[in-house]
Coordinates of N, CA and C and ligand atoms in Angstrom, one line a residue:
M45 N 0.8 -1.2 0.0 CA 0.0 0.0 0.0 C 0.9 1.3 0.0
T46 N 0.5 2.2 -0.8 CA 1.3 3.4 -0.9 C 1.2 4.2 0.4
K47 N 2.3 4.9 0.7 CA 2.3 5.7 1.9 C 2.2 7.2 1.6
Q48 N 1.8 7.4 0.3 CA 1.6 8.8 -0.1 C 0.4 9.4 0.8
L49 N 0.6 10.7 1.1 CA -0.5 11.3 1.9 C -1.1 12.4 1.1
I50 N -2.5 12.4 1.0 CA -3.2 13.4 0.3 C -4.0 14.3 1.3
L51 N -3.7 15.6 1.2 CA -4.4 16.5 2.1 C -5.4 17.3 1.3
A52 N -6.7 17.3 1.6 CA -7.7 18.0 0.8 C -7.9 19.4 1.4
L53 N -7.8 20.4 0.7 CA -8.0 21.8 1.2 C -9.3 22.4 0.6
S54 N -10.0 23.2 1.5 CA -11.2 23.9 1.0 C -10.7 25.2 0.3
K55 N -11.2 25.3 -1.0 CA -10.8 26.6 -1.7 C -11.6 27.8 -1.2
G56 N -11.2 29.0 -1.6 CA -11.9 30.2 -1.2 C -11.2 30.7 0.1
R57 N -12.1 31.3 0.9 CA -11.6 32.0 2.1 C -10.7 31.1 3.0
I58 N -11.1 29.9 3.2 CA -10.3 29.0 4.1 C -8.9 28.7 3.5
L59 N -8.9 28.5 2.1 CA -7.6 28.3 1.5 C -6.6 29.4 1.8
E60 N -7.1 30.6 1.7 CA -6.2 31.8 1.9 C -5.6 31.8 3.3
E61 N -6.4 31.3 4.3 CA -5.9 31.2 5.6 C -5.1 29.9 6.0
T62 N -5.4 28.9 5.2 CA -4.8 27.6 5.4 C -3.3 27.6 5.0
L63 N -3.0 28.2 3.8 CA -1.7 28.0 3.2 C -0.6 28.6 4.1
P64 N -0.9 29.8 4.7 CA 0.2 30.3 5.7 C 0.4 29.4 6.9
L65 N -0.7 28.8 7.3 CA -0.6 27.9 8.5 C 0.2 26.7 8.1
L66 N -0.1 26.1 6.9 CA 0.7 25.0 6.5 C 2.1 25.3 6.3
A67 N 2.4 26.5 5.8 CA 3.8 27.0 5.7 C 4.5 27.1 7.0
D68 N 3.7 27.6 8.0 CA 4.3 27.6 9.4 C 4.6 26.2 9.9
A69 N 3.8 25.2 9.4 CA 4.1 23.8 9.8 C 5.1 23.1 8.9
G70 N 5.6 23.9 8.0 CA 6.7 23.3 7.1 C 6.2 22.6 5.9
L71 N 4.9 22.9 5.5 CA 4.4 22.3 4.3 C 4.0 23.3 3.3
R72 N 4.6 23.3 2.1 CA 4.3 24.3 1.0 C 4.0 23.6 -0.3
P73 N 3.0 24.2 -1.0 CA 2.8 23.7 -2.4 C 4.1 23.9 -3.2
A74 N 4.4 23.0 -4.1 CA 5.6 23.1 -4.9 C 5.5 24.3 -5.9
E75 N 4.2 24.7 -6.2 CA 4.0 25.8 -7.2 C 2.9 26.7 -6.6
D76 N 2.8 27.9 -7.2 CA 1.8 28.9 -6.8 C 0.4 28.4 -7.2
H77 N -0.5 28.2 -6.2 CA -1.8 27.6 -6.5 C -2.7 28.5 -7.3
G78 N -2.4 29.8 -7.3 CA -3.2 30.8 -8.0 C -2.7 30.9 -9.5
A79 N -1.6 30.4 -9.8 CA -1.0 30.7 -11.1 C -1.5 29.8 -12.2
S80 N -2.3 28.7 -11.9 CA -2.8 27.9 -12.9 C -4.2 27.4 -12.5
R81 N -4.8 26.6 -13.3 CA -6.1 26.0 -13.0 C -5.9 24.6 -12.4
K82 N -4.7 24.3 -12.0 CA -4.4 23.0 -11.4 C -5.1 22.8 -10.1
L83 N -5.5 21.6 -9.7 CA -6.1 21.4 -8.4 C -5.4 20.4 -7.6
L84 N -4.4 19.7 -8.2 CA -3.6 18.7 -7.4 C -2.1 19.2 -7.4
F85 N -1.5 19.3 -6.3 CA -0.2 19.9 -6.2 C 0.8 19.0 -5.4
D86 N 2.0 18.9 -5.9 CA 3.1 18.3 -5.1 C 3.5 19.4 -4.1
T87 N 4.2 18.9 -3.0 CA 4.6 19.8 -2.0 C 6.1 19.7 -1.8
N88 N 6.7 20.5 -0.9 CA 8.1 20.4 -0.5 C 8.4 19.1 0.2
L89 N 7.3 18.4 0.7 CA 7.5 17.1 1.5 C 7.3 16.0 0.5
P90 N 8.3 15.0 0.5 CA 8.1 13.9 -0.4 C 6.8 13.1 0.0
D91 N 6.1 12.8 -1.1 CA 4.9 11.9 -0.9 C 3.7 12.6 -0.2
V92 N 3.8 13.9 0.0 CA 2.6 14.7 0.5 C 2.0 15.5 -0.7
K93 N 0.8 15.3 -1.1 CA 0.1 16.1 -2.1 C -1.0 16.8 -1.6
L94 N -1.3 18.0 -2.2 CA -2.4 18.8 -1.8 C -3.5 18.8 -2.9
V95 N -4.7 18.7 -2.6 CA -5.8 18.8 -3.6 C -6.7 19.9 -3.1
V96 N -7.1 20.8 -4.0 CA -8.0 21.9 -3.6 C -9.4 21.7 -4.2
L97 N -10.3 21.6 -3.2 CA -11.7 21.2 -3.5 C -12.7 22.3 -3.1
R98 N -13.9 22.2 -3.7 CA -15.0 23.0 -3.1 C -15.2 22.6 -1.7
A99 N -15.4 23.6 -0.8 CA -15.4 23.3 0.7 C -16.3 22.2 1.1
T100 N -17.5 22.1 0.4 CA -18.5 21.1 0.8 C -18.1 19.7 0.4
D101 N -17.1 19.6 -0.5 CA -16.7 18.3 -1.0 C -15.6 17.7 -0.2
V102 N -15.0 18.5 0.7 CA -13.8 18.0 1.4 C -14.2 16.8 2.3
P103 N -15.3 16.9 3.2 CA -15.6 15.7 4.0 C -15.9 14.4 3.2
T104 N -16.4 14.6 2.0 CA -16.7 13.4 1.2 C -15.4 12.7 0.8
Y105 N -14.5 13.5 0.3 CA -13.2 12.9 -0.2 C -12.5 12.2 1.0
V106 N -12.5 12.8 2.2 CA -11.8 12.3 3.3 C -12.5 11.0 3.9
Q107 N -13.8 11.2 4.0 CA -14.7 10.0 4.5 C -14.5 8.8 3.7
L108 N -14.4 9.0 2.3 CA -14.4 7.8 1.4 C -12.9 7.4 1.1
G109 N -12.0 8.1 1.7 CA -10.6 7.7 1.6 C -9.8 8.2 0.4
A110 N -10.5 9.0 -0.5 CA -9.8 9.5 -1.7 C -8.7 10.5 -1.2
A111 N -9.0 11.2 -0.1 CA -7.9 12.0 0.5 C -7.8 11.4 2.0
D112 N -6.5 11.5 2.5 CA -6.3 11.0 3.8 C -6.7 11.9 4.9
M113 N -6.5 13.2 4.6 CA -6.8 14.3 5.6 C -7.4 15.4 4.8
G114 N -8.1 16.3 5.6 CA -8.8 17.4 5.0 C -8.8 18.6 5.9
V115 N -9.1 19.8 5.3 CA -9.3 21.0 6.1 C -10.7 21.6 5.7
A116 N -11.5 21.7 6.7 CA -12.9 22.0 6.4 C -13.5 22.9 7.5
G117 N -14.5 23.7 7.2 CA -15.2 24.5 8.2 C -16.1 23.6 9.0
K118 N -16.2 23.9 10.3 CA -17.1 23.1 11.2 C -18.5 23.2 10.7
D119 N -18.9 24.3 10.1 CA -20.3 24.4 9.5 C -20.5 23.3 8.5
V120 N -19.5 23.1 7.6 CA -19.6 22.1 6.6 C -19.6 20.7 7.2
L121 N -18.8 20.5 8.3 CA -18.7 19.2 8.9 C -20.0 18.9 9.6
L122 N -20.6 19.9 10.3 CA -21.9 19.7 11.0 C -23.0 19.2 10.0
E123 N -23.0 19.9 8.8 CA -24.0 19.6 7.8 C -23.7 18.2 7.2
H124 N -22.5 17.9 7.0 CA -22.1 16.6 6.3 C -22.2 15.4 7.2
G125 N -21.9 15.6 8.5 CA -21.8 14.5 9.4 C -20.3 14.0 9.5
V126 N -20.0 13.4 10.6 CA -18.5 13.1 10.8 C -18.2 11.6 10.8
E127 N -19.2 10.8 10.3 CA -18.9 9.3 10.3 C -17.7 9.0 9.5
G128 N -16.8 8.2 10.0 CA -15.6 7.8 9.3 C -14.5 8.9 9.4
L129 N -14.7 9.9 10.2 CA -13.7 11.0 10.2 C -13.3 11.2 11.7
H130 N -12.0 11.4 11.9 CA -11.4 11.9 13.1 C -11.3 13.5 12.9
E131 N -11.5 14.2 14.0 CA -11.3 15.6 14.0 C -10.3 16.0 15.0
P132 N -9.0 15.8 14.7 CA -8.0 15.9 15.8 C -7.6 17.4 16.2
L133 N -7.9 18.3 15.3 CA -7.3 19.7 15.5 C -8.2 20.8 15.0
D134 N -8.4 21.8 15.9 CA -9.0 23.0 15.6 C -7.9 24.0 15.0
L135 N -8.0 24.3 13.8 CA -7.0 25.2 13.2 C -7.2 26.7 13.5
E136 N -8.3 27.0 14.1 CA -8.6 28.3 14.6 C -8.5 29.4 13.6
I137 N -8.9 29.1 12.3 CA -9.0 30.1 11.3 C -10.4 30.1 10.8
A138 N -10.7 31.2 10.0 CA -12.1 31.4 9.4 C -13.1 31.3 10.5
A139 N -12.9 32.0 11.7 CA -13.8 31.9 12.8 C -15.1 32.7 12.5
C140 N -16.2 32.1 12.8 CA -17.5 32.8 12.6 C -18.5 32.1 13.4
R141 N -19.8 32.5 13.2 CA -20.9 31.9 14.0 C -22.0 31.4 13.0
L142 N -22.6 30.3 13.3 CA -23.8 29.9 12.5 C -25.0 30.3 13.4
M143 N -25.8 31.1 12.7 CA -26.9 31.8 13.5 C -28.2 31.8 12.7
T144 N -29.3 31.9 13.5 CA -30.5 32.3 12.8 C -30.6 33.8 12.7
A145 N -31.3 34.3 11.7 CA -31.4 35.8 11.5 C -32.7 36.0 10.8
G146 N -33.2 37.3 11.1 CA -34.5 37.7 10.4 C -34.5 39.2 10.2
I147 N -35.6 39.6 9.6 CA -35.7 41.1 9.4 C -35.8 41.8 10.7
T148 N -35.0 42.9 10.8 CA -34.8 43.6 12.0 C -36.2 44.0 12.6
G149 N -36.4 43.6 13.9 CA -37.6 44.0 14.6 C -38.8 43.2 14.3
A150 N -38.7 42.3 13.2 CA -39.9 41.5 12.9 C -40.1 40.3 13.8
E151 N -41.3 40.0 14.2 CA -41.6 38.9 15.1 C -41.8 37.7 14.1
P152 N -41.3 36.5 14.4 CA -41.6 35.3 13.6 C -43.1 35.1 13.7
A153 N -43.9 35.3 12.6 CA -45.3 35.4 12.7 C -46.0 34.0 12.7
R154 N -45.7 33.2 11.8 CA -46.5 32.0 11.7 C -46.0 30.9 12.6
A155 N -46.9 29.9 12.9 CA -46.6 28.8 13.8 C -45.5 27.9 13.1
R156 N -45.7 27.7 11.8 CA -44.7 26.9 11.1 C -43.7 27.8 10.4
R157 N -42.5 28.0 10.9 CA -41.6 29.0 10.4 C -41.0 28.6 9.1
R158 N -40.9 29.4 8.1 CA -40.1 29.1 6.9 C -38.7 29.6 7.0
V159 N -37.8 28.7 6.9 CA -36.4 29.0 7.1 C -35.5 28.6 5.9
A160 N -34.9 29.7 5.3 CA -34.0 29.4 4.1 C -32.6 29.3 4.6
T161 N -31.9 28.3 4.0 CA -30.5 28.0 4.4 C -29.9 27.1 3.4
K162 N -28.5 27.1 3.4 CA -27.8 25.9 2.7 C -27.5 24.8 3.7
F163 N -27.7 25.1 5.0 CA -27.4 24.1 6.1 C -28.7 23.5 6.5
V164 N -29.3 22.7 5.6 CA -30.6 22.1 5.8 C -30.7 21.1 7.0
K165 N -29.7 20.2 7.1 CA -29.8 19.2 8.1 C -29.6 19.9 9.5
V166 N -28.6 20.8 9.6 CA -28.3 21.5 10.8 C -29.6 22.3 11.2
A167 N -30.2 23.0 10.3 CA -31.4 23.8 10.6 C -32.5 22.9 11.1
R168 N -32.8 21.8 10.4 CA -33.9 20.9 10.8 C -33.7 20.4 12.2
R169 N -32.4 20.0 12.5 CA -32.1 19.5 13.8 C -32.3 20.5 14.9
W170 N -31.8 21.8 14.6 CA -31.8 22.8 15.6 C -33.2 23.3 15.9
Y171 N -34.0 23.5 14.9 CA -35.4 23.9 15.1 C -36.2 22.8 15.9
A172 N -35.9 21.6 15.5 CA -36.6 20.4 16.2 C -36.2 20.4 17.7
E173 N -34.9 20.6 18.0 CA -34.4 20.7 19.4 C -35.1 21.8 20.1
Q174 N -35.4 22.9 19.5 CA -36.0 24.1 20.1 C -37.6 23.9 20.3
G175 N -38.1 22.8 19.6 CA -39.5 22.6 19.7 C -40.3 23.6 18.7
I176 N -39.6 24.1 17.7 CA -40.2 25.0 16.8 C -40.4 24.3 15.5
Q177 N -41.7 24.4 15.0 CA -42.0 23.8 13.7 C -41.4 24.6 12.6
A178 N -40.6 24.0 11.7 CA -40.0 24.7 10.7 C -40.1 24.0 9.3
E179 N -40.3 24.8 8.3 CA -40.2 24.3 6.9 C -38.9 24.8 6.4
V180 N -38.0 23.9 6.1 CA -36.6 24.4 5.8 C -36.5 24.4 4.2
I181 N -36.1 25.5 3.7 CA -36.0 25.7 2.2 C -34.5 25.8 1.9
K182 N -34.1 24.8 1.0 CA -32.7 24.8 0.6 C -32.4 25.9 -0.4
L183 N -31.3 26.7 -0.1 CA -30.8 27.7 -1.0 C -29.3 27.4 -1.1
Y184 N -28.7 28.0 -2.2 CA -27.3 27.7 -2.4 C -26.5 29.0 -2.2
G185 N -27.1 30.1 -2.0 CA -26.4 31.4 -1.7 C -27.3 32.5 -1.5
A186 N -26.8 33.7 -1.2 CA -27.5 34.9 -0.9 C -28.8 34.7 -0.1
M187 N -28.5 34.0 1.1 CA -29.6 33.6 2.0 C -30.4 34.9 2.5
E188 N -29.6 36.0 2.6 CA -30.1 37.2 3.2 C -31.3 37.8 2.3
L189 N -31.3 37.4 1.1 CA -32.4 37.9 0.2 C -33.8 37.2 0.6
A190 N -33.7 36.0 1.1 CA -35.0 35.2 1.2 C -36.1 35.9 2.0
P191 N -35.8 36.5 3.2 CA -36.8 37.2 4.0 C -37.3 38.4 3.3
L192 N -36.3 39.1 2.6 CA -36.7 40.4 1.9 C -37.6 40.1 0.8
M193 N -37.5 38.9 0.2 CA -38.3 38.6 -1.0 C -39.6 37.8 -0.5
N194 N -39.7 37.7 0.8 CA -40.9 36.9 1.4 C -40.9 35.4 1.0
L195 N -39.6 34.9 0.8 CA -39.5 33.5 0.5 C -39.4 32.7 1.9
A196 N -38.9 33.4 2.9 CA -38.8 32.8 4.2 C -38.9 33.8 5.3
D197 N -39.2 33.3 6.6 CA -39.3 34.2 7.7 C -38.0 34.4 8.4
E198 N -37.1 33.4 8.3 CA -35.8 33.5 8.9 C -34.8 32.8 8.0
I199 N -33.5 33.0 8.3 CA -32.4 32.3 7.6 C -31.5 31.6 8.7
V200 N -30.8 30.6 8.2 CA -29.7 30.1 9.1 C -28.5 30.3 8.2
D201 N -27.5 31.1 8.7 CA -26.3 31.4 7.9 C -25.2 31.8 8.8
I202 N -24.0 31.9 8.1 CA -22.8 32.3 8.7 C -22.9 33.8 9.1
V203 N -22.5 34.2 10.3 CA -22.3 35.6 10.7 C -20.9 35.8 11.2
D204 N -20.3 36.8 10.7 CA -19.0 37.2 11.3 C -19.1 38.6 11.8
T205 N -18.9 39.6 11.0 CA -19.0 41.0 11.5 C -20.5 41.4 11.6
G206 N -21.4 40.7 11.0 CA -22.8 41.1 10.9 C -23.1 42.2 9.9
N207 N -22.1 42.5 9.1 CA -22.3 43.6 8.1 C -23.3 43.2 7.0
T208 N -23.2 41.9 6.6 CA -24.1 41.4 5.5 C -25.5 41.5 5.9
L209 N -25.8 41.1 7.2 CA -27.1 41.1 7.7 C -27.6 42.6 7.8
R210 N -26.8 43.4 8.4 CA -27.2 44.9 8.6 C -27.5 45.5 7.2
A211 N -26.6 45.2 6.2 CA -26.8 45.9 4.9 C -28.1 45.5 4.3
N212 N -28.7 44.4 4.8 CA -29.9 43.9 4.2 C -31.1 44.0 5.1
G213 N -30.9 44.9 6.1 CA -32.0 45.2 7.1 C -32.4 44.0 8.0
M214 N -31.4 43.2 8.2 CA -31.6 42.0 9.1 C -30.8 42.0 10.3
E215 N -31.2 41.2 11.3 CA -30.5 41.1 12.6 C -30.2 39.6 12.9
P216 N -29.1 39.4 13.6 CA -28.8 38.0 14.1 C -29.8 37.7 15.2
R217 N -30.2 36.4 15.4 CA -31.1 36.1 16.5 C -30.4 35.0 17.4
E218 N -30.5 33.7 17.1 CA -30.0 32.7 18.0 C -28.7 32.1 17.4
L219 N -27.8 31.8 18.4 CA -26.5 31.2 18.0 C -26.8 29.7 17.9
I220 N -26.4 29.1 16.8 CA -26.5 27.6 16.7 C -25.2 27.0 17.0
A221 N -24.1 27.5 16.5 CA -22.8 26.9 16.8 C -21.7 28.0 16.5
T222 N -20.6 27.9 17.3 CA -19.4 28.7 16.9 C -18.6 27.9 16.0
I223 N -18.1 28.5 15.0 CA -17.5 27.8 13.8 C -16.0 28.2 13.7
S224 N -15.2 27.2 13.4 CA -13.8 27.5 12.9 C -13.4 26.4 12.0
T225 N -12.2 26.5 11.5 CA -11.8 25.4 10.5 C -11.1 24.3 11.2
R226 N -11.4 23.1 10.8 CA -10.9 21.9 11.5 C -10.1 21.0 10.6
L227 N -9.1 20.3 11.2 CA -8.4 19.3 10.4 C -9.2 18.0 10.6
V228 N -9.5 17.3 9.5 CA -10.1 16.0 9.7 C -9.2 14.9 9.0
V229 N -9.3 13.7 9.6 CA -8.5 12.6 9.1 C -9.4 11.3 8.9
N230 N -9.2 10.7 7.7 CA -9.9 9.4 7.5 C -9.5 8.4 8.6
K231 N -10.5 7.7 9.2 CA -10.2 6.9 10.3 C -9.3 5.7 9.9
A232 N -9.5 5.1 8.7 CA -8.6 4.0 8.3 C -7.2 4.5 8.1
A233 N -7.1 5.7 7.4 CA -5.8 6.2 7.2 C -5.0 6.5 8.5
M234 N -5.8 7.0 9.5 CA -5.2 7.3 10.8 C -4.5 6.0 11.4
T235 N -5.1 4.9 11.1 CA -4.4 3.6 11.6 C -3.3 3.2 10.6
M236 N -3.6 3.1 9.3 CA -2.7 2.6 8.3 C -1.5 3.5 8.1
K237 N -1.7 4.8 8.2 CA -0.6 5.8 7.9 C -0.2 6.6 9.1
H238 N -0.4 6.0 10.3 CA -0.2 6.7 11.6 C 1.1 7.4 11.6
D239 N 2.2 6.7 11.2 CA 3.5 7.2 11.3 C 3.8 8.4 10.4
R240 N 3.0 8.5 9.3 CA 3.1 9.7 8.4 C 2.2 10.8 8.9
I241 N 1.0 10.5 9.4 CA 0.0 11.5 9.7 C 0.3 12.2 11.1
M242 N 0.8 11.5 12.1 CA 1.0 12.1 13.4 C 2.0 13.2 13.4
P243 N 3.1 13.1 12.7 CA 4.1 14.2 12.7 C 3.5 15.5 12.1
L244 N 2.7 15.3 11.1 CA 2.0 16.4 10.4 C 1.0 17.1 11.3
I245 N 0.2 16.3 12.0 CA -0.7 16.8 13.0 C 0.0 17.6 14.1
Q246 N 1.1 17.0 14.5 CA 1.9 17.7 15.6 C 2.5 19.0 15.2
R247 N 3.0 19.0 13.9 CA 3.6 20.3 13.4 C 2.5 21.3 13.2
L248 N 1.3 20.9 12.8 CA 0.2 21.8 12.6 C -0.3 22.4 14.0
E249 N -0.3 21.4 15.0 CA -0.7 21.8 16.3 C 0.2 22.9 16.9
S250 N 1.5 22.7 16.6 CA 2.5 23.7 17.1 C 2.4 25.0 16.4
A251 N 2.1 24.9 15.1 CA 1.9 26.2 14.3 C 0.7 26.9 14.8
V252 N -0.4 26.2 15.1 CA -1.6 26.9 15.7 C -1.3 27.5 17.0
A253 N -0.6 26.7 17.9 CA -0.3 27.2 19.2 C 0.6 28.4 19.2
A254 N 1.5 28.5 18.2 CA 2.5 29.6 18.1 C 1.8 30.9 17.7
R255 N 0.6 30.8 17.1 CA -0.1 32.0 16.7 C -1.1 32.5 17.7
T256 N -1.5 31.6 18.6 CA -2.6 32.0 19.6 C -2.0 32.3 20.9
P257 N -2.2 33.5 21.4 CA -1.8 33.8 22.8 C -2.6 33.0 23.8
R258 N -1.9 32.2 24.6 CA -2.7 31.3 25.5 C -2.5 31.7 27.0
Ligands
LIG459 P1 -19.1 27.8 -1.8 O1 -18.6 28.9 -2.8 O2 -18.5 26.5 -2.1 O3 -20.6 27.8 -1.6 P2 -18.7 29.5 0.4 O4 -19.0 30.7 -0.4 O5 -19.5 29.2 1.7 O6 -18.6 28.1 -0.4 P3 -16.4 30.7 1.6 O7 -17.1 31.9 1.7 O8 -15.0 30.6 1.0 O9 -17.1 29.6 0.8 O10 -16.4 30.1 3.1 C1 -15.9 28.9 3.4 C2 -15.9 28.6 4.9 O11 -15.4 29.8 5.6 C3 -17.3 28.4 5.5 O12 -17.7 27.1 5.4 C4 -17.1 28.9 6.9 O13 -16.5 27.8 7.7 C5 -16.1 30.0 6.7 N1 -16.7 31.4 6.6 C6 -17.7 31.7 5.7 N2 -18.0 33.0 5.8 C7 -17.2 33.5 6.7 C8 -17.0 34.8 7.3 N3 -17.7 35.8 6.9 N4 -16.0 35.0 8.2 C9 -15.3 33.9 8.6 N5 -15.4 32.7 8.1 C10 -16.3 32.4 7.2
LIG460 C1 -20.3 34.8 4.2 C2 -21.7 34.4 4.7 C3 -22.4 35.7 5.0 C4 -21.2 36.6 5.3 C5 -21.2 36.9 6.8 O1 -20.5 35.2 2.8 O2 -22.4 33.6 3.8 O3 -23.1 36.1 3.9 O4 -20.0 35.9 5.0 O5 -20.1 37.7 7.1 P1 -20.3 39.1 7.8 O6 -21.2 38.8 9.0 O7 -18.9 39.5 8.2 O8 -21.0 40.0 6.8 P2 -19.2 35.4 1.9 O9 -18.7 36.8 2.1 O10 -18.3 34.3 2.0 O11 -19.9 35.3 0.5 P3 -20.7 34.1 -0.1 O12 -22.1 34.7 -0.3 O13 -19.9 33.8 -1.4 O14 -20.6 32.9 0.8

């Protein structure tokens, strides 16, 4: 069995924060990720490759073993589920909150609340736990539009500064989860490639600790 390690990275915002952290841990792509349309990269470490994926696909690649390790937002992991995955390290980047939000000052009117979100499973679970009847409507972006367009009473979305909500006449309501980016590892790979994976986790752990005043 090959001892090559594949680390799946989430593109976009998380990638921009992950690459400096990987560099602090001594892992660098062999070429500039922005310079081409390439998605699979060699690194400075022998037999470690990086693959850059849509954030929501990272847990799937790692769970099914196509990648050994991955970097993904906790929001994405909550929605996907963590079966077959270890989550050994909080990378403490791309911190934000997963919240409910609605039009500023508006009371949730109807008994069965209409909720627009891309986090359908998380939303269903959370409203059920609160004992609130909810009809969850799947959207793929621009959740903040849904209440303004009378598509939904509330949304479940990421909030950081709150600027996006404010700019659209909305306010945050309930906190569902605090979010940051996590390292995940395929459970079988953790056993089979333990001697390759553990040093990488340890170096990343030190890189995270070196950044965070404790
Ligand atoms: P896609 O384009 O695949 O739908 P996306 O637009 O959600 O993904 P990004 O905006 O790059 O992708 O966000 C990726 C991750 O970064 C999220 O899953 C979340 O963990 C985190 N994140 C999203 N928005 C913010 C924010 N405003 N501040 C901090 N972290 C955020
Ligand atoms: C994310 C998220 C919110 C916004 C929250 O969107 O979906 O819309 O950030 O951040 P804020 O509270 O600081 O305004 P992003 O900027 O990633 O754009 P997206 O619509 O492409 O996800």
